[in-house]
Amino acid sequence: MLKLNLQRVVKYVDRLPLFTRLVIVLAVALEMAAVLPWWDIRAWGRLEPDLFNVWTLYRANTYPLIHTDVIHLIVNLFAVTPLVERFEAEYGTLTSLALFFGPLSLLPAVIYVGIERFLLRSNTSIMGASIWGFLLIGMEAIRAHRTTPYLVIRGQPTIPMWTTPIAVLLLTAVLMPGSSFLGHLCGLAVGYICGMGLIKLLAPPAWALRLVEDKLNLRLRVPYYVSMDQVAHGRFGVLPLTTVGAVPTSVLQLRRDPRILKLPPYLSLLCILVGAAWLFLLPLDRYSRRTYISENALLPGQVHTYFGGSDQNVFRAYKHEVNELVGKSNAEFNDKLEPIVKSLGLKTARQNFTYHAAGHTYSGENLYAILQAPRGDATEAIVLVAAWENVKHEVNRNGIPLALTLLRYFKRWSLWSKDIILLLTPDSIAGPQAWVDAYHDAHDTSRVASLPLKSGLLQGAIAIDYAQENRFESVHIVYDGVNGQLPNLDLINSIVNIAGGQMGIGTTLQEMWNHDNGYPDRLRTMLRGMLKQGLGLASGAHSSFIPYHVDAVTLRPFGEGWQDEMAMGRLVEGTFRSLNNLLEHLHQSFFFYLLMQRERFVSIGTYLPSAMLVAANFTIMAIALWMKSGQPATPVEGVTPKAKTETPTTTAERDLFLPLGVVTLIQSLSIIPLYLFNHAPESMLTPLFATFAVINTLLPPALSHLLTHSHTPITPQQYNLIQSFSLLLLGMFLSSLATLNFSLAMITGLLTSPLSFVRPAKTQTARWAVTGLLHAISPTAVLVAGAVCWGVDVTSVLREAAVGWHVCGTYSAVVVWCVWWPAWVAGSVVVLGGRGGGQGNKIKVV
Amino acid sequence: MDGAKVTPGRTAGLYVGAAVLRLAIFTLLPGLPDLLTGRVEISTPVTSFKRLQEGLFLYNHNVSPYDGGVYHQAPLFLPLFSLLPSFASLPIFTYLLYIAVDLLSASALWKIADSGEAGSSALFTSSRREKRWSGFVIAAVFLFNPFTVATCIGRSTSVFTTCAILHAIAKAVAGAPLGAMVALSFASYLSMYPLLLLPPLVLLCYDRQRPERATKSSLQFAGICASIVAGVVAILFQMSYFITGSWEFLPSTYGVQLTLSDLAPNVGLWWYFFIEMFDSFRSFFLAVFWLHLSSYVGGLTVRIRRQPLVVMTLLLGIFAIFKPYPSISDTSLFLALVPLYRHVFPLMRYTFVSAAVIMYASFLGPAFYYLWIYAGSGNANFFYAITLVWGLGKSLLVCDLMFAVLRDEWEVERPEMAGKEIRQI
């Protein structure tokens, strides 16, 4: 037995072709040469990433032939010899020579060096023929995959053939200490690519090789030579058992594979989970960045501020005047303040406005004055806003006198290159909105009067909200604009810089009074910011400016400290000096960002993927449901393995009219709540909401009843299509919205994400259970939950929404009623539409 | 729905419904028409209603309407709109005119659909022709297509071209070559590019001639048709000359289209290219772009000789992508003709993908335009990228329809291959 084996081995070795012999001889010879004391052949020939350049390209040829020690050599030779022999027998000696001392060594080397040097940034040398071994195994595996795509275990095709080398790779990595996993992987990757047909491109042209072969008459002269014409089908014309169209067929088969339809729900779940998890990574140091000033012209905190001294007395005088006016009407305090401003030598004007929202009338009169720049040409202006009342309806007792004092002080300086406009409004939302609209001639003249006096392009606006009586500790910067638009980050950075660096005043964001810059506080700041952005309501007198591309913030002092009104004035002065420096509109820094601390932010590139992933999940499911609707209905639900291989070749005809009609109907119904909630008077809002909630509960069952009991009952395919269209629309709306208001898209996306996974329920109980769960995320339920959570009543939420809609043009209501609500109704109809109910009952009766 | 009987009541109902919808939008949402008129997706420099009013104002004040370089539309619009009561005081007449034009287009489309030309032409009869939508459905799809409605509300003058093209096809299908040629001449006079539809339209007329007065020689027929078009266009030019008093209108209307001198953004692919281009290359690339646009005519006409209506549909799709000043109105014309091929829908492979891409683009387009122009936080690349996607969606649809039609032809030739997997080699 042993003798026989030995004979076979000898015979095998005796028949080894030329190139294989050459490899063995070279490898052994180099291993022996390694004992030479004066020449470290391993250091000379190995593939060392840092030393790899054009001059050391020889290493790309030598490293497979050099081994670390004798055992390495023996193991490798045993593994590689049969593979190389097989390769040579098929492709011929000359081709093997050209390939193995050319691309088949060079390509893995280049990939390895690339990864090692640029990705891992380390310098691990490799050597040994095993890289060829993995390369050849990879090629063999691809070829085997074409004939037998799956390893059959217990009668079921389970393991794809092409993955088998990966098992070998992992085994090697585990069993062989010191083997280079990455090196082997590079070899394997090149092997795969070659197996897929690249080798045809790599090999030298056949005619050239044939010429060499014929001219030198190699076939007869050289022993053990394998001619290239010995290969069965010419050279690479047709690889054995590979037809030209193999790839398209497999792609088509893949498309029909029923398993491919099992994948999308997991994929879309993954999208949602990654999207949500992404948010929670953002506050980490790795993902957020420190803020910095991009616009050089701002030079924040580089000037001395002189506000103070005798201005304190002026301030007290003005404050006295203002205190007299508390409780008086809008017209009265304008009558009182206008002469004061006029006496400073400024032009003043007034503007009337009237808004109607939620049955209330919001009217008043704005008073404004323009300080013409001594060094400007009235083409640019900065606005100082002081509202009589802030958003919480506290009287701005210190803010208005401070604004007047500042204006009087600014008037004395000759350095202004931009006009300064002082705007005094009766409230913080309607007044500034009316003024900005009229300033840009975008107002409805029936409700808002035009401005008699104008200046140049608005470059920035600062609103002072200083209702607190005592001295303050820090300044709260409010920066959210209408519809989640934000001012340029440079403005916020400048104020933080001036307040912190020059005045020693702390700054906070998003009502985070104590911020320790730890992960929880950063996350909380970010989430608060997102919530405010998502609601899209005006958060101060500055909010209305931002949609007109005027960067604006509100500054609100808070806390018990030792800073007085003059410090606040100096902060405004410093900011105005910075804005005064601007040569062009703020544009350098970010407009889309999430702030998590006054000095840390993430930009749109970092956070947008999370919303896009959430939106993408809907599109993925829409496509999957569309494909599913195209599959012919199978009589049995559980598909047997046999049925899996018999893939359907035709797609079923889809009946589109009913699903399109249903989705269009639901979508157009959404105008009703949008109109009602925006036009009902306040007293009607609560009863209306209650009625709507009841209708909302009844609507899906009613629709579902209508669909199932019409004369042509709805099919499961049509349910799939209804859901597909509804999810497609949802995904589309949300991805468009994500570019405009990231937070709103993200919040809506997360709240609607369960709609991707609802299916027609099979049993009565499941149906009602899922419907109940869906009700927990319906717009009405979320609205109530949100109101309870923040301790406000539903009426005031709805009133605020209506005011936002009519005054500021907030479109959050459109998103809730015309994007979220229709998707939710469609999802509920789908859940209720299980055919199980009707048929199940029938079976029971029978 | 497919075989439903169409009663006069339903016909009237459809037209009244479409008219009421448009009137309701005009009257209930008074801000919307002006908003839509200003949208670059609807109004291009050569179709804008605002520019028409400017031209009209100049015309009524005896100034050449082409002074000032704002008005780039055909001169015959001016007397037409001057005859209407002033838009500023009585806009309802303008609205009614636009609504009437839409309804006329729909009725032409209805005739095309009922002729069955899409399923069985003179030289080719599809084996699938039984499955088709009635004229009612196709007219309804056209009339209630949001793109059509938006174009009508935006009062783009391209609706007149659309109407003329559809009438040209309807006349051709009805066996009235003269009417078809006159209608096409009007379309070409208004927008120039419909002239490229002449070869397939001549073939369509030739195929659908009434037997009693058929011209046998195809060359003779084509010659007659071409001379009719040339004659009618010449008459229209002469009338324009009398109206404006000079030939200035030629460079101001057709010249602008040929040289793309107004680079206002639109949903097409030209403007961005020509903004970025060095002036020395401009004329070369103009020639290349126009050559590209017109090169489809010959190839498609020859390849799908047996179904000239298909050629016209595909060409209208291609024009909607590659025209110098395309708008959603061109897309709505293409989408109006696509439902005629209901019978090959099962052969189309990417309907969902192309529909989804077109819808995505039509939502993201305005959002990106807003970010660029109003919010100032985006730039021109945002909008151009989305117009590329928009073009991609439409070209997917064109290619897919072409594939389906060719496959349908092939299955008639080789019935044994019906339903089998084929692969392009």
CSV table of N, CA, C and O in Angstrom, one decimal, chain A residues 450-530:
chain,number,residue,atom,x,y,z
A,450,SER,N,-47.3,99.0,4.2
A,450,SER,CA,-45.9,99.0,3.6
A,450,SER,C,-45.1,100.0,4.5
A,450,SER,O,-45.6,100.8,5.2
A,451,LEU,N,-43.7,99.9,4.3
A,451,LEU,CA,-42.8,100.7,5.1
A,451,LEU,C,-42.6,102.0,4.4
A,451,LEU,O,-42.3,102.0,3.2
A,452,PRO,N,-42.8,103.1,5.1
A,452,PRO,CA,-42.5,104.4,4.5
A,452,PRO,C,-41.0,104.7,4.3
A,452,PRO,O,-40.6,105.5,3.5
A,453,LEU,N,-40.2,104.0,5.1
A,453,LEU,CA,-38.8,104.4,5.2
A,453,LEU,C,-38.0,103.1,5.1
A,453,LEU,O,-38.3,102.2,5.8
A,454,LYS,N,-37.0,103.1,4.3
A,454,LYS,CA,-36.2,101.8,4.1
A,454,LYS,C,-34.8,102.2,4.1
A,454,LYS,O,-34.4,103.3,3.7
A,455,SER,N,-33.9,101.2,4.3
A,455,SER,CA,-32.5,101.3,4.2
A,455,SER,C,-32.0,100.2,3.2
A,455,SER,O,-32.8,99.7,2.4
A,456,GLY,N,-30.8,99.8,3.4
A,456,GLY,CA,-30.3,98.8,2.4
A,456,GLY,C,-30.5,97.4,2.8
A,456,GLY,O,-31.4,97.1,3.6
A,457,LEU,N,-29.8,96.5,2.2
A,457,LEU,CA,-29.9,95.1,2.4
A,457,LEU,C,-29.5,94.7,3.9
A,457,LEU,O,-28.5,95.2,4.4
A,458,LEU,N,-30.4,93.9,4.5
A,458,LEU,CA,-30.1,93.6,5.9
A,458,LEU,C,-29.0,92.6,6.0
A,458,LEU,O,-29.1,91.5,5.3
A,459,GLN,N,-28.0,92.9,6.8
A,459,GLN,CA,-26.9,92.0,6.9
A,459,GLN,C,-26.9,91.1,8.2
A,459,GLN,O,-26.2,90.1,8.3
A,460,GLY,N,-27.7,91.6,9.1
A,460,GLY,CA,-27.8,90.8,10.4
A,460,GLY,C,-28.7,91.5,11.3
A,460,GLY,O,-29.1,92.6,11.1
A,461,ALA,N,-29.2,90.7,12.3
A,461,ALA,CA,-30.1,91.3,13.3
A,461,ALA,C,-29.9,90.7,14.6
A,461,ALA,O,-29.6,89.5,14.8
A,462,ILE,N,-29.9,91.6,15.7
A,462,ILE,CA,-29.8,91.1,17.0
A,462,ILE,C,-31.0,91.6,17.8
A,462,ILE,O,-31.3,92.7,17.7
A,463,ALA,N,-31.7,90.6,18.5
A,463,ALA,CA,-32.8,91.0,19.3
A,463,ALA,C,-32.4,90.9,20.7
A,463,ALA,O,-31.7,90.0,21.2
A,464,ILE,N,-32.8,91.9,21.5
A,464,ILE,CA,-32.5,92.0,22.9
A,464,ILE,C,-33.8,91.6,23.7
A,464,ILE,O,-34.8,92.2,23.5
A,465,ASP,N,-33.7,90.6,24.5
A,465,ASP,CA,-34.8,90.1,25.3
A,465,ASP,C,-34.4,90.2,26.7
A,465,ASP,O,-33.8,89.2,27.2
A,466,TYR,N,-34.5,91.3,27.4
A,466,TYR,CA,-33.9,91.6,28.7
A,466,TYR,C,-35.1,92.0,29.6
A,466,TYR,O,-35.2,93.1,30.0
A,467,ALA,N,-35.8,91.0,30.0
A,467,ALA,CA,-37.0,91.3,30.9
A,467,ALA,C,-36.6,91.2,32.3
A,467,ALA,O,-37.3,91.7,33.2
A,468,GLN,N,-35.5,90.6,32.6
A,468,GLN,CA,-35.2,90.3,34.0
A,468,GLN,C,-34.7,91.6,34.7
A,468,GLN,O,-34.0,92.4,34.1
A,469,GLU,N,-35.0,91.8,35.9
A,469,GLU,CA,-34.7,93.1,36.6
A,469,GLU,C,-33.3,93.2,37.2
A,469,GLU,O,-32.7,94.2,37.1
A,470,ASN,N,-32.9,92.0,37.7
A,470,ASN,CA,-31.6,92.1,38.4
A,470,ASN,C,-30.4,92.0,37.5
A,470,ASN,O,-30.6,91.8,36.3
A,471,ARG,N,-29.3,92.0,38.1
A,471,ARG,CA,-28.1,91.7,37.3
A,471,ARG,C,-28.1,90.2,36.9
A,471,ARG,O,-28.7,89.4,37.5
A,472,PHE,N,-27.4,90.0,35.8
A,472,PHE,CA,-27.4,88.6,35.3
A,472,PHE,C,-26.1,87.9,35.3
A,472,PHE,O,-25.1,88.5,35.6
A,473,GLU,N,-26.1,86.6,35.0
A,473,GLU,CA,-24.9,85.8,35.1
A,473,GLU,C,-24.4,85.5,33.7
A,473,GLU,O,-23.2,85.7,33.4
A,474,SER,N,-25.3,85.0,32.8
A,474,SER,CA,-24.9,84.6,31.5
A,474,SER,C,-25.9,85.0,30.5
A,474,SER,O,-27.0,85.5,30.8
A,475,VAL,N,-25.6,84.8,29.2
A,475,VAL,CA,-26.5,85.2,28.1
A,475,VAL,C,-26.9,83.9,27.4
A,475,VAL,O,-26.1,83.0,27.1
A,476,HIS,N,-28.2,83.8,27.2
A,476,HIS,CA,-28.8,82.7,26.5
A,476,HIS,C,-29.0,83.1,25.0
A,476,HIS,O,-29.6,84.1,24.7
A,477,ILE,N,-28.4,82.3,24.1
A,477,ILE,CA,-28.5,82.7,22.7
A,477,ILE,C,-29.6,81.8,22.1
A,477,ILE,O,-29.5,80.6,22.1
A,478,VAL,N,-30.6,82.5,21.6
A,478,VAL,CA,-31.7,81.8,20.9
A,478,VAL,C,-31.5,81.9,19.4
A,478,VAL,O,-31.4,83.1,18.9
A,479,TYR,N,-31.4,80.8,18.7
A,479,TYR,CA,-31.1,80.9,17.3
A,479,TYR,C,-32.0,80.3,16.3
A,479,TYR,O,-31.8,80.3,15.1
A,480,ASP,N,-33.1,79.6,16.8
A,480,ASP,CA,-33.9,78.9,15.9
A,480,ASP,C,-34.8,79.8,15.1
A,480,ASP,O,-35.5,80.7,15.6
A,481,GLY,N,-34.8,79.6,13.8
A,481,GLY,CA,-35.7,80.4,12.9
A,481,GLY,C,-37.0,79.7,12.6
A,481,GLY,O,-37.2,78.6,13.0
A,482,VAL,N,-37.8,80.4,11.9
A,482,VAL,CA,-39.0,79.8,11.4
A,482,VAL,C,-38.7,78.6,10.5
A,482,VAL,O,-37.8,78.7,9.7
A,483,ASN,N,-39.5,77.6,10.6
A,483,ASN,CA,-39.3,76.4,9.8
A,483,ASN,C,-37.9,75.7,10.0
A,483,ASN,O,-37.4,75.1,9.0
A,484,GLY,N,-37.3,75.9,11.1
A,484,GLY,CA,-36.1,75.2,11.4
A,484,GLY,C,-34.9,75.8,10.6
A,484,GLY,O,-33.9,75.1,10.6
A,485,GLN,N,-35.0,76.9,10.1
A,485,GLN,CA,-33.9,77.5,9.4
A,485,GLN,C,-33.0,78.1,10.5
A,485,GLN,O,-33.5,78.6,11.5
A,486,LEU,N,-31.7,78.2,10.2
A,486,LEU,CA,-30.8,78.6,11.2
A,486,LEU,C,-29.9,79.8,10.7
A,486,LEU,O,-29.7,79.9,9.5
A,487,PRO,N,-29.5,80.6,11.6
A,487,PRO,CA,-28.5,81.7,11.1
A,487,PRO,C,-27.2,81.1,10.8
A,487,PRO,O,-26.9,80.0,11.3
A,488,ASN,N,-26.4,81.8,10.1
A,488,ASN,CA,-25.0,81.3,9.8
A,488,ASN,C,-24.3,81.1,11.2
A,488,ASN,O,-24.4,81.9,12.1
A,489,LEU,N,-23.5,80.0,11.2
A,489,LEU,CA,-22.9,79.6,12.4
A,489,LEU,C,-21.9,80.7,12.9
A,489,LEU,O,-21.6,80.8,14.1
A,490,ASP,N,-21.3,81.4,11.9
A,490,ASP,CA,-20.3,82.4,12.3
A,490,ASP,C,-20.9,83.5,13.2
A,490,ASP,O,-20.2,84.0,14.1
A,491,LEU,N,-22.2,83.8,13.1
A,491,LEU,CA,-22.8,84.8,14.0
A,491,LEU,C,-22.8,84.3,15.4
A,491,LEU,O,-22.4,85.0,16.3
A,492,ILE,N,-23.3,83.1,15.6
A,492,ILE,CA,-23.3,82.5,16.9
A,492,ILE,C,-21.9,82.4,17.5
A,492,ILE,O,-21.6,82.8,18.7
A,493,ASN,N,-21.0,81.9,16.7
A,493,ASN,CA,-19.6,81.8,17.1
A,493,ASN,C,-19.0,83.2,17.6
A,493,ASN,O,-18.3,83.3,18.6
A,494,SER,N,-19.3,84.2,16.8
A,494,SER,CA,-18.8,85.5,17.1
A,494,SER,C,-19.3,86.0,18.5
A,494,SER,O,-18.6,86.5,19.3
A,495,ILE,N,-20.6,85.8,18.7
A,495,ILE,CA,-21.2,86.2,20.0
A,495,ILE,C,-20.6,85.4,21.1
A,495,ILE,O,-20.2,86.0,22.2
A,496,VAL,N,-20.4,84.1,20.9
A,496,VAL,CA,-19.8,83.3,22.0
A,496,VAL,C,-18.4,83.8,22.3
A,496,VAL,O,-18.0,83.9,23.4
A,497,ASN,N,-17.7,84.1,21.2
A,497,ASN,CA,-16.4,84.6,21.3
A,497,ASN,C,-16.3,85.9,22.0
A,497,ASN,O,-15.5,86.1,22.9
A,498,ILE,N,-17.1,86.8,21.6
A,498,ILE,CA,-17.1,88.2,22.2
A,498,ILE,C,-17.5,88.1,23.7
A,498,ILE,O,-16.8,88.6,24.6
A,499,ALA,N,-18.6,87.3,24.0
A,499,ALA,CA,-19.1,87.3,25.3
A,499,ALA,C,-18.1,86.6,26.2
A,499,ALA,O,-17.7,87.1,27.3
A,500,GLY,N,-17.6,85.4,25.8
A,500,GLY,CA,-16.7,84.6,26.6
A,500,GLY,C,-15.3,85.2,26.7
A,500,GLY,O,-14.7,85.3,27.7
A,501,GLY,N,-14.8,85.5,25.5
A,501,GLY,CA,-13.4,85.9,25.4
A,501,GLY,C,-13.1,87.3,25.8
A,501,GLY,O,-12.1,87.6,26.5
A,502,GLN,N,-14.0,88.2,25.5
A,502,GLN,CA,-13.7,89.6,25.8
A,502,GLN,C,-14.4,90.1,27.1
A,502,GLN,O,-13.8,90.8,27.9
A,503,MET,N,-15.7,89.7,27.3
A,503,MET,CA,-16.5,90.3,28.4
A,503,MET,C,-16.4,89.4,29.6
A,503,MET,O,-16.8,89.8,30.7
A,504,GLY,N,-16.1,88.1,29.4
A,504,GLY,CA,-16.2,87.2,30.5
A,504,GLY,C,-17.6,86.8,30.9
A,504,GLY,O,-17.9,86.5,32.1
A,505,ILE,N,-18.5,86.9,29.9
A,505,ILE,CA,-19.9,86.5,30.2
A,505,ILE,C,-20.1,85.1,29.6
A,505,ILE,O,-19.6,84.8,28.5
A,506,GLY,N,-20.7,84.2,30.4
A,506,GLY,CA,-20.9,82.9,29.8
A,506,GLY,C,-22.1,82.9,28.8
A,506,GLY,O,-22.9,83.8,28.8
A,507,THR,N,-22.1,81.9,28.0
A,507,THR,CA,-23.2,81.8,27.0
A,507,THR,C,-23.8,80.4,27.1
A,507,THR,O,-23.1,79.4,27.3
A,508,THR,N,-25.1,80.3,26.9
A,508,THR,CA,-25.7,78.9,26.8
A,508,THR,C,-26.7,78.9,25.6
A,508,THR,O,-27.0,79.9,25.1
A,509,LEU,N,-27.0,77.6,25.3
A,509,LEU,CA,-27.9,77.4,24.2
A,509,LEU,C,-29.0,76.5,24.6
A,509,LEU,O,-28.9,75.7,25.6
A,510,GLN,N,-30.2,76.6,24.0
A,510,GLN,CA,-31.3,75.7,24.2
A,510,GLN,C,-31.7,75.5,25.6
A,510,GLN,O,-32.0,74.4,26.0
A,511,GLU,N,-31.7,76.6,26.4
A,511,GLU,CA,-32.1,76.5,27.8
A,511,GLU,C,-31.4,75.5,28.6
A,511,GLU,O,-32.0,75.0,29.6
A,512,MET,N,-30.2,75.2,28.3
A,512,MET,CA,-29.4,74.3,29.1
A,512,MET,C,-28.6,75.2,30.0
A,512,MET,O,-27.5,75.5,29.8
A,513,TRP,N,-29.2,75.5,31.2
A,513,TRP,CA,-28.6,76.5,32.0
A,513,TRP,C,-27.3,76.1,32.6
A,513,TRP,O,-26.4,76.9,32.7
A,514,ASN,N,-27.2,74.8,32.9
A,514,ASN,CA,-25.9,74.3,33.4
A,514,ASN,C,-25.4,73.2,32.4
A,514,ASN,O,-26.1,72.2,32.3
A,515,HIS,N,-24.4,73.5,31.7
A,515,HIS,CA,-23.9,72.6,30.7
A,515,HIS,C,-22.5,72.1,31.2
A,515,HIS,O,-21.6,73.0,31.2
A,516,ASP,N,-22.3,70.8,31.4
A,516,ASP,CA,-21.0,70.4,31.9
A,516,ASP,C,-20.1,69.9,30.8
A,516,ASP,O,-19.1,69.3,31.0
A,517,ASN,N,-20.7,70.0,29.5
A,517,ASN,CA,-19.9,69.5,28.3
A,517,ASN,C,-19.7,68.0,28.3
A,517,ASN,O,-18.8,67.5,27.7
A,518,GLY,N,-20.5,67.3,29.1
A,518,GLY,CA,-20.4,65.8,29.0
A,518,GLY,C,-21.3,65.3,28.0
A,518,GLY,O,-22.1,66.0,27.4
A,519,TYR,N,-21.2,64.0,27.8
A,519,TYR,CA,-22.1,63.4,26.7
A,519,TYR,C,-23.5,63.6,27.0
A,519,TYR,O,-24.3,64.0,26.0
A,520,PRO,N,-24.1,63.4,28.2
A,520,PRO,CA,-25.5,63.5,28.4
A,520,PRO,C,-26.0,65.0,28.1
A,520,PRO,O,-27.0,65.2,27.4
A,521,ASP,N,-25.2,65.9,28.5
A,521,ASP,CA,-25.7,67.3,28.3
A,521,ASP,C,-25.6,67.7,26.8
A,521,ASP,O,-26.4,68.4,26.3
A,522,ARG,N,-24.6,67.2,26.2
A,522,ARG,CA,-24.4,67.5,24.8
A,522,ARG,C,-25.6,66.9,24.0
A,522,ARG,O,-26.2,67.5,23.2
A,523,LEU,N,-25.9,65.7,24.4
A,523,LEU,CA,-27.0,65.0,23.7
A,523,LEU,C,-28.3,65.7,23.9
A,523,LEU,O,-29.1,66.0,23.0
A,524,ARG,N,-28.5,66.2,25.2
A,524,ARG,CA,-29.8,66.9,25.5
A,524,ARG,C,-29.9,68.2,24.8
A,524,ARG,O,-30.9,68.5,24.2
A,525,THR,N,-28.8,68.9,24.7
A,525,THR,CA,-28.8,70.1,23.9
A,525,THR,C,-29.1,69.9,22.5
A,525,THR,O,-30.0,70.6,21.9
A,526,MET,N,-28.5,68.8,21.9
A,526,MET,CA,-28.8,68.5,20.5
A,526,MET,C,-30.3,68.2,20.3
A,526,MET,O,-30.9,68.6,19.4
A,527,LEU,N,-30.8,67.3,21.2
A,527,LEU,CA,-32.2,66.9,21.0
A,527,LEU,C,-33.1,68.0,21.2
A,527,LEU,O,-34.1,68.1,20.5
A,528,ARG,N,-32.9,68.9,22.2
A,528,ARG,CA,-33.7,70.1,22.3
A,528,ARG,C,-33.7,70.9,21.1
A,528,ARG,O,-34.7,71.4,20.6
A,529,GLY,N,-32.5,71.1,20.5
A,529,GLY,CA,-32.4,71.9,19.3
A,529,GLY,C,-33.2,71.2,18.2
A,529,GLY,O,-33.8,71.9,17.4
A,530,MET,N,-33.1,69.9,18.1
A,530,MET,CA,-33.8,69.2,17.0
A,530,MET,C,-35.3,69.3,17.2
A,530,MET,O,-36.0,69.5,16.2
